Tab-separated table of N, CA and C in Angstrom:
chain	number	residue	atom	x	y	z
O	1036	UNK	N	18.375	-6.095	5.472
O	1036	UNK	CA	18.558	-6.442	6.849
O	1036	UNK	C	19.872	-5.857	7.342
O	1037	UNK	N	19.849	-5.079	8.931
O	1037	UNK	CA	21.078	-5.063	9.228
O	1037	UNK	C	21.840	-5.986	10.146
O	1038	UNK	N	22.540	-5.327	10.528
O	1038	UNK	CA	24.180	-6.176	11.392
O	1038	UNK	C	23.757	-7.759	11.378
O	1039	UNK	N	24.262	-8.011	9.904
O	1039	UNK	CA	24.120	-9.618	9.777
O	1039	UNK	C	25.598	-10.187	9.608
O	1040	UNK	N	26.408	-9.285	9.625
O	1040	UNK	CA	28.299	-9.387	9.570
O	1040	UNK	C	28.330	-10.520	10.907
O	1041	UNK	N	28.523	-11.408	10.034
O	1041	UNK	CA	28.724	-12.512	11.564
O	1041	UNK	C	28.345	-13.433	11.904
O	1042	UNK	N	26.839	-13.150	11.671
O	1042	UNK	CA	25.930	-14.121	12.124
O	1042	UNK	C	26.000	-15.290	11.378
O	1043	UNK	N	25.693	-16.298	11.727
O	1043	UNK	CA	25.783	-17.396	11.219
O	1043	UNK	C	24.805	-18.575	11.592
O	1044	UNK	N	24.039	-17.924	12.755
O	1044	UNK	CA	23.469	-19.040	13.272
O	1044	UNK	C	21.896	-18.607	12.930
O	1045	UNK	N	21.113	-19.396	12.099
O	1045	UNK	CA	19.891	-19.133	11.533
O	1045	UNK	C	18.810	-18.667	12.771
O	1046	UNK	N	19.050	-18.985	14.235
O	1046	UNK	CA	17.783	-18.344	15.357
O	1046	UNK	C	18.445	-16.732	15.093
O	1047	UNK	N	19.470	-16.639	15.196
O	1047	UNK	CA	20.184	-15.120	15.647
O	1047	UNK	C	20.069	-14.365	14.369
O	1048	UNK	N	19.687	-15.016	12.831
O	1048	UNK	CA	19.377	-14.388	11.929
O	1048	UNK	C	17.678	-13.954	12.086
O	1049	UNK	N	17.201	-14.783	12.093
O	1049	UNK	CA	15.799	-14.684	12.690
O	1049	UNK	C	15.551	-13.386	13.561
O	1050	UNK	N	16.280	-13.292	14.788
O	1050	UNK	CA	16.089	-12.635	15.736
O	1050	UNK	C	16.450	-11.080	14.958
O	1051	UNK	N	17.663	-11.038	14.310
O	1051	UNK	CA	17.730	-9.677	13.578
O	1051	UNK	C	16.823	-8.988	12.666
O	1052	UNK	N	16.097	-10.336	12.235
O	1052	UNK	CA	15.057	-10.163	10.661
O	1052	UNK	C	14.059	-9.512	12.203
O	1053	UNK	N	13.701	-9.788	12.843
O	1053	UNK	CA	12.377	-9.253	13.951
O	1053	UNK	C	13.014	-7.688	14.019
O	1054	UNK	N	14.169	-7.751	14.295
O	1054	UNK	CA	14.446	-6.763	15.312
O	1054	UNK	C	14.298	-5.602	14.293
O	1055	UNK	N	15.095	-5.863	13.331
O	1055	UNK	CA	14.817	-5.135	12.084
O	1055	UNK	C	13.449	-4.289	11.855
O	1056	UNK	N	12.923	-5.857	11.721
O	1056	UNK	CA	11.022	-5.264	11.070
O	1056	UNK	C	10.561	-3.952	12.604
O	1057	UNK	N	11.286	-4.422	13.859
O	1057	UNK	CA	10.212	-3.519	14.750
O	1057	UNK	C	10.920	-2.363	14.353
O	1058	UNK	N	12.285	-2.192	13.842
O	1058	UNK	CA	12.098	-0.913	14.056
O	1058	UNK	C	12.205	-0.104	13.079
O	1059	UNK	N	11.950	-0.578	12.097
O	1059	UNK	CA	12.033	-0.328	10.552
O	1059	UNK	C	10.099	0.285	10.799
O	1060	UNK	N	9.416	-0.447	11.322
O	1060	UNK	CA	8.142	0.219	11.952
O	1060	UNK	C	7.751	0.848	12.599
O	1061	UNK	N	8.710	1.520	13.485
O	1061	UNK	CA	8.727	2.411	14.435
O	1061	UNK	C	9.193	3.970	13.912
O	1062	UNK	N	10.239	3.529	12.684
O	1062	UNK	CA	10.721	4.200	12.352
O	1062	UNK	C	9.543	5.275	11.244
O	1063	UNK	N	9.060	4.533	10.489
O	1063	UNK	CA	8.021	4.092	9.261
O	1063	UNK	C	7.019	5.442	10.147
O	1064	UNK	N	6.660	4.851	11.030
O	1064	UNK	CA	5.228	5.907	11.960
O	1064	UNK	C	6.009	7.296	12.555
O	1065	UNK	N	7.526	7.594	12.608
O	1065	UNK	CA	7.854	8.298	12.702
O	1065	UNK	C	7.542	8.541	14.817
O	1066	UNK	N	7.447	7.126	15.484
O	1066	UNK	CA	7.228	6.508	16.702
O	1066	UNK	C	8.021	7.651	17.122
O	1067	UNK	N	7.324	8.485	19.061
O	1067	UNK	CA	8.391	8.812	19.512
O	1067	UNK	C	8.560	7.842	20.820
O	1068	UNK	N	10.106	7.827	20.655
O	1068	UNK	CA	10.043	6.459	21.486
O	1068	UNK	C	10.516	6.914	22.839
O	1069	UNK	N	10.242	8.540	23.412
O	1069	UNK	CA	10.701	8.117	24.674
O	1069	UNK	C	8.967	7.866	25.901
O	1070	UNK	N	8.037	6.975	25.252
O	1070	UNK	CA	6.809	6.748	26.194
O	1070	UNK	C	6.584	5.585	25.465
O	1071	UNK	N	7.696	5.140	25.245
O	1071	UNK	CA	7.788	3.360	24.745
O	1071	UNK	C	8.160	2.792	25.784
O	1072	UNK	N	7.456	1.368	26.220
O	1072	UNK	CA	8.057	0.527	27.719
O	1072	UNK	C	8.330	-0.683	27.067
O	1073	UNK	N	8.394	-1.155	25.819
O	1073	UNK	CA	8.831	-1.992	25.142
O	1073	UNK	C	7.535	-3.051	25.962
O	1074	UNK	N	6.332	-3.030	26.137
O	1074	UNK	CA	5.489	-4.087	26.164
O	1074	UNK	C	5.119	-4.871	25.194
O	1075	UNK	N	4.359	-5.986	25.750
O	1075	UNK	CA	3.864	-6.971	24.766
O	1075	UNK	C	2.942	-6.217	23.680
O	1076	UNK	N	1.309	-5.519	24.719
O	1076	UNK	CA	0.556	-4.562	23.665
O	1076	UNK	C	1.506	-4.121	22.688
O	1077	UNK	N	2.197	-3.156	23.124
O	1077	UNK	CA	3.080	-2.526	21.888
O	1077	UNK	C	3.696	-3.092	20.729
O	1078	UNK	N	4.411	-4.229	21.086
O	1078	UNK	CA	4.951	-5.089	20.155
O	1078	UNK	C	4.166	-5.997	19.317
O	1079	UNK	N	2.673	-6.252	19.933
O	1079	UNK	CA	1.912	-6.834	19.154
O	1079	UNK	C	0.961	-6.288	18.054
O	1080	UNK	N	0.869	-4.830	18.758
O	1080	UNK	CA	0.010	-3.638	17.441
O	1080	UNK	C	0.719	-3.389	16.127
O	1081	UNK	N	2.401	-3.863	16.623
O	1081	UNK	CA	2.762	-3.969	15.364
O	1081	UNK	C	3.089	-4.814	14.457
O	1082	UNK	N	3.051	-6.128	15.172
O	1082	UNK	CA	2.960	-7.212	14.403
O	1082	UNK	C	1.530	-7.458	14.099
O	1083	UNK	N	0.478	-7.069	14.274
O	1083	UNK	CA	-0.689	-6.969	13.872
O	1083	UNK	C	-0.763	-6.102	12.557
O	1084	UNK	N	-0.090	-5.081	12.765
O	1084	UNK	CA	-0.167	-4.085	11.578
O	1084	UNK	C	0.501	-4.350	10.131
O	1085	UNK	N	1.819	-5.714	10.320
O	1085	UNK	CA	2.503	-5.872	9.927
O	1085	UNK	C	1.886	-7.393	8.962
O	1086	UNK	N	1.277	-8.202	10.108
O	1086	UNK	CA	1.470	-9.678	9.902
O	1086	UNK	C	-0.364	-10.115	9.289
O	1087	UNK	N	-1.092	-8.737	9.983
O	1087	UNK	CA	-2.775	-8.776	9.899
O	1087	UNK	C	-3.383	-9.665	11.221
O	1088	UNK	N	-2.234	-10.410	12.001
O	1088	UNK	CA	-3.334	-10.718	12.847
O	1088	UNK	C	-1.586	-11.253	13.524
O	1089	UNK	N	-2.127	-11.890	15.401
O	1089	UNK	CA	-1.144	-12.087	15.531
O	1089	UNK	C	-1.436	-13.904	15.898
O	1090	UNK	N	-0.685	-14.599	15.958
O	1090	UNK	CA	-0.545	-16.322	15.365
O	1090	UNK	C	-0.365	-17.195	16.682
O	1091	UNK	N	-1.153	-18.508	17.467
O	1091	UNK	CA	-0.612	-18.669	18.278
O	1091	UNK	C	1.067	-18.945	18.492
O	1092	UNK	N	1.294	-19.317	17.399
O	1092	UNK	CA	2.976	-18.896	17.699
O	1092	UNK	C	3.707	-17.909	18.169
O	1093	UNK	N	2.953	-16.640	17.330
O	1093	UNK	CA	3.510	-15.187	18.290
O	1093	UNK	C	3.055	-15.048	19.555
O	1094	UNK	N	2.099	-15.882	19.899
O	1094	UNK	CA	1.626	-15.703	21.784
O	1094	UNK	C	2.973	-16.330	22.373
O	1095	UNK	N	2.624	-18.078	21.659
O	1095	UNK	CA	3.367	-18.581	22.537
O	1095	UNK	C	5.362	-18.478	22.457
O	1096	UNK	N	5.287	-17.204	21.892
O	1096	UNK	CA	6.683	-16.681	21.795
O	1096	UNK	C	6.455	-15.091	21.826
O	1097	UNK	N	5.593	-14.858	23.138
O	1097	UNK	CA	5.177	-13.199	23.539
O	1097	UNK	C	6.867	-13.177	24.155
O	1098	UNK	N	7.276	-13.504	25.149
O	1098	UNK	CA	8.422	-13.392	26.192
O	1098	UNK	C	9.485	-12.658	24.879
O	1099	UNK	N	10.133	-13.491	24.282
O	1099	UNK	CA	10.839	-13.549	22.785
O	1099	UNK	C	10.763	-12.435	22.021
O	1100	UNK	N	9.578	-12.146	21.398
O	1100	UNK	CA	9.647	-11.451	20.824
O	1100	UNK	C	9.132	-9.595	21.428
O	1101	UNK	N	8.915	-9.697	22.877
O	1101	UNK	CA	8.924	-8.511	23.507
O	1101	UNK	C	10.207	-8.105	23.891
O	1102	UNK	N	11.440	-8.949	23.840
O	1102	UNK	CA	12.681	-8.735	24.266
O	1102	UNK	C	13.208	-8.115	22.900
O	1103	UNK	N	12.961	-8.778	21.751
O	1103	UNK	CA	13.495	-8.521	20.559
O	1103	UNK	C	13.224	-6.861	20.352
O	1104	UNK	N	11.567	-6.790	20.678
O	1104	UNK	CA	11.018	-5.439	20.675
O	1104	UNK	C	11.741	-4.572	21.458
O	1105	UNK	N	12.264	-4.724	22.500
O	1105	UNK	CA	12.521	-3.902	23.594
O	1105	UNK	C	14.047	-3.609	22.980
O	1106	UNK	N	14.550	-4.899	22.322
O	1106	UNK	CA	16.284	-4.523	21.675
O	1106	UNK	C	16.231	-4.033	20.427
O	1107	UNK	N	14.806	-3.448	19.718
O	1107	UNK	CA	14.759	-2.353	18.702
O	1107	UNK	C	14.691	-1.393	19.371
O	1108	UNK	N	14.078	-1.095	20.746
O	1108	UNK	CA	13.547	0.344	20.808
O	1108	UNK	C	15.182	0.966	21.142
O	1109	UNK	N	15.939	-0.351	22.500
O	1109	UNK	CA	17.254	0.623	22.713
O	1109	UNK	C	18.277	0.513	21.599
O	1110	UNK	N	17.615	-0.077	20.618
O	1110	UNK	CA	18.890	0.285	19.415
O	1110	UNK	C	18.672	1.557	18.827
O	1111	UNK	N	17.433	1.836	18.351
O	1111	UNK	CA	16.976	3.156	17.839
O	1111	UNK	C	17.354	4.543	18.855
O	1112	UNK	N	16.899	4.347	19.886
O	1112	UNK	CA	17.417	5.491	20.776
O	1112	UNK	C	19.083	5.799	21.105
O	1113	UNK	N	19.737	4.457	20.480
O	1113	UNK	CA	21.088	4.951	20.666
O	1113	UNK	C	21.516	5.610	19.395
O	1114	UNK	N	20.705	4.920	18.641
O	1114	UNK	CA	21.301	5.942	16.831
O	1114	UNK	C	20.814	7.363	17.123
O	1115	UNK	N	19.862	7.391	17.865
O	1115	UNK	CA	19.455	9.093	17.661
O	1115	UNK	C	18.045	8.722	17.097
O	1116	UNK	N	17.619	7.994	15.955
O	1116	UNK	CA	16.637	8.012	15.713
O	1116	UNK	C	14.876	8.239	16.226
């Protein structure tokens, strides 16, 4: 996992372990991410791909975890990746 220097608070570890997996999967497919809009579809094909199906928990935390998605894609595009 990265940038865990800090964290301390188990949601914000959580939130890194997501942010991580999206783009550790994005990365994985070799994604080009500039015709990424960081949507829900998007974020859910890969937790589908990831998880095998997606959980009413991941619905009822679509908002959440499309933000998380959307703060992999502009992390990756700032590394260059």
């Amino acid at each position: 996992m990265e940038k865990t220097d800090g964290i301390t608070d188990v949601g914000e570890m959580k939130d890194r372990m997501m942010i991580d997996l999206f783009k550790k999967k994005l990365q994985e497919a070799k994604t080009d991410l500039a015709p990424l809009r960081g949507t829900w579809n998007e974020a859910s094909e890969i937790l589908k791909a990831h998880f095998g199906k997606i959980t009413r928990t991941m619905v009822s935390n679509e908002n959440k975890l499309r933000n998380l998605y959307q703060t992999a894609i502009d992390e990756l595009k700032k590394e260059g990746t």
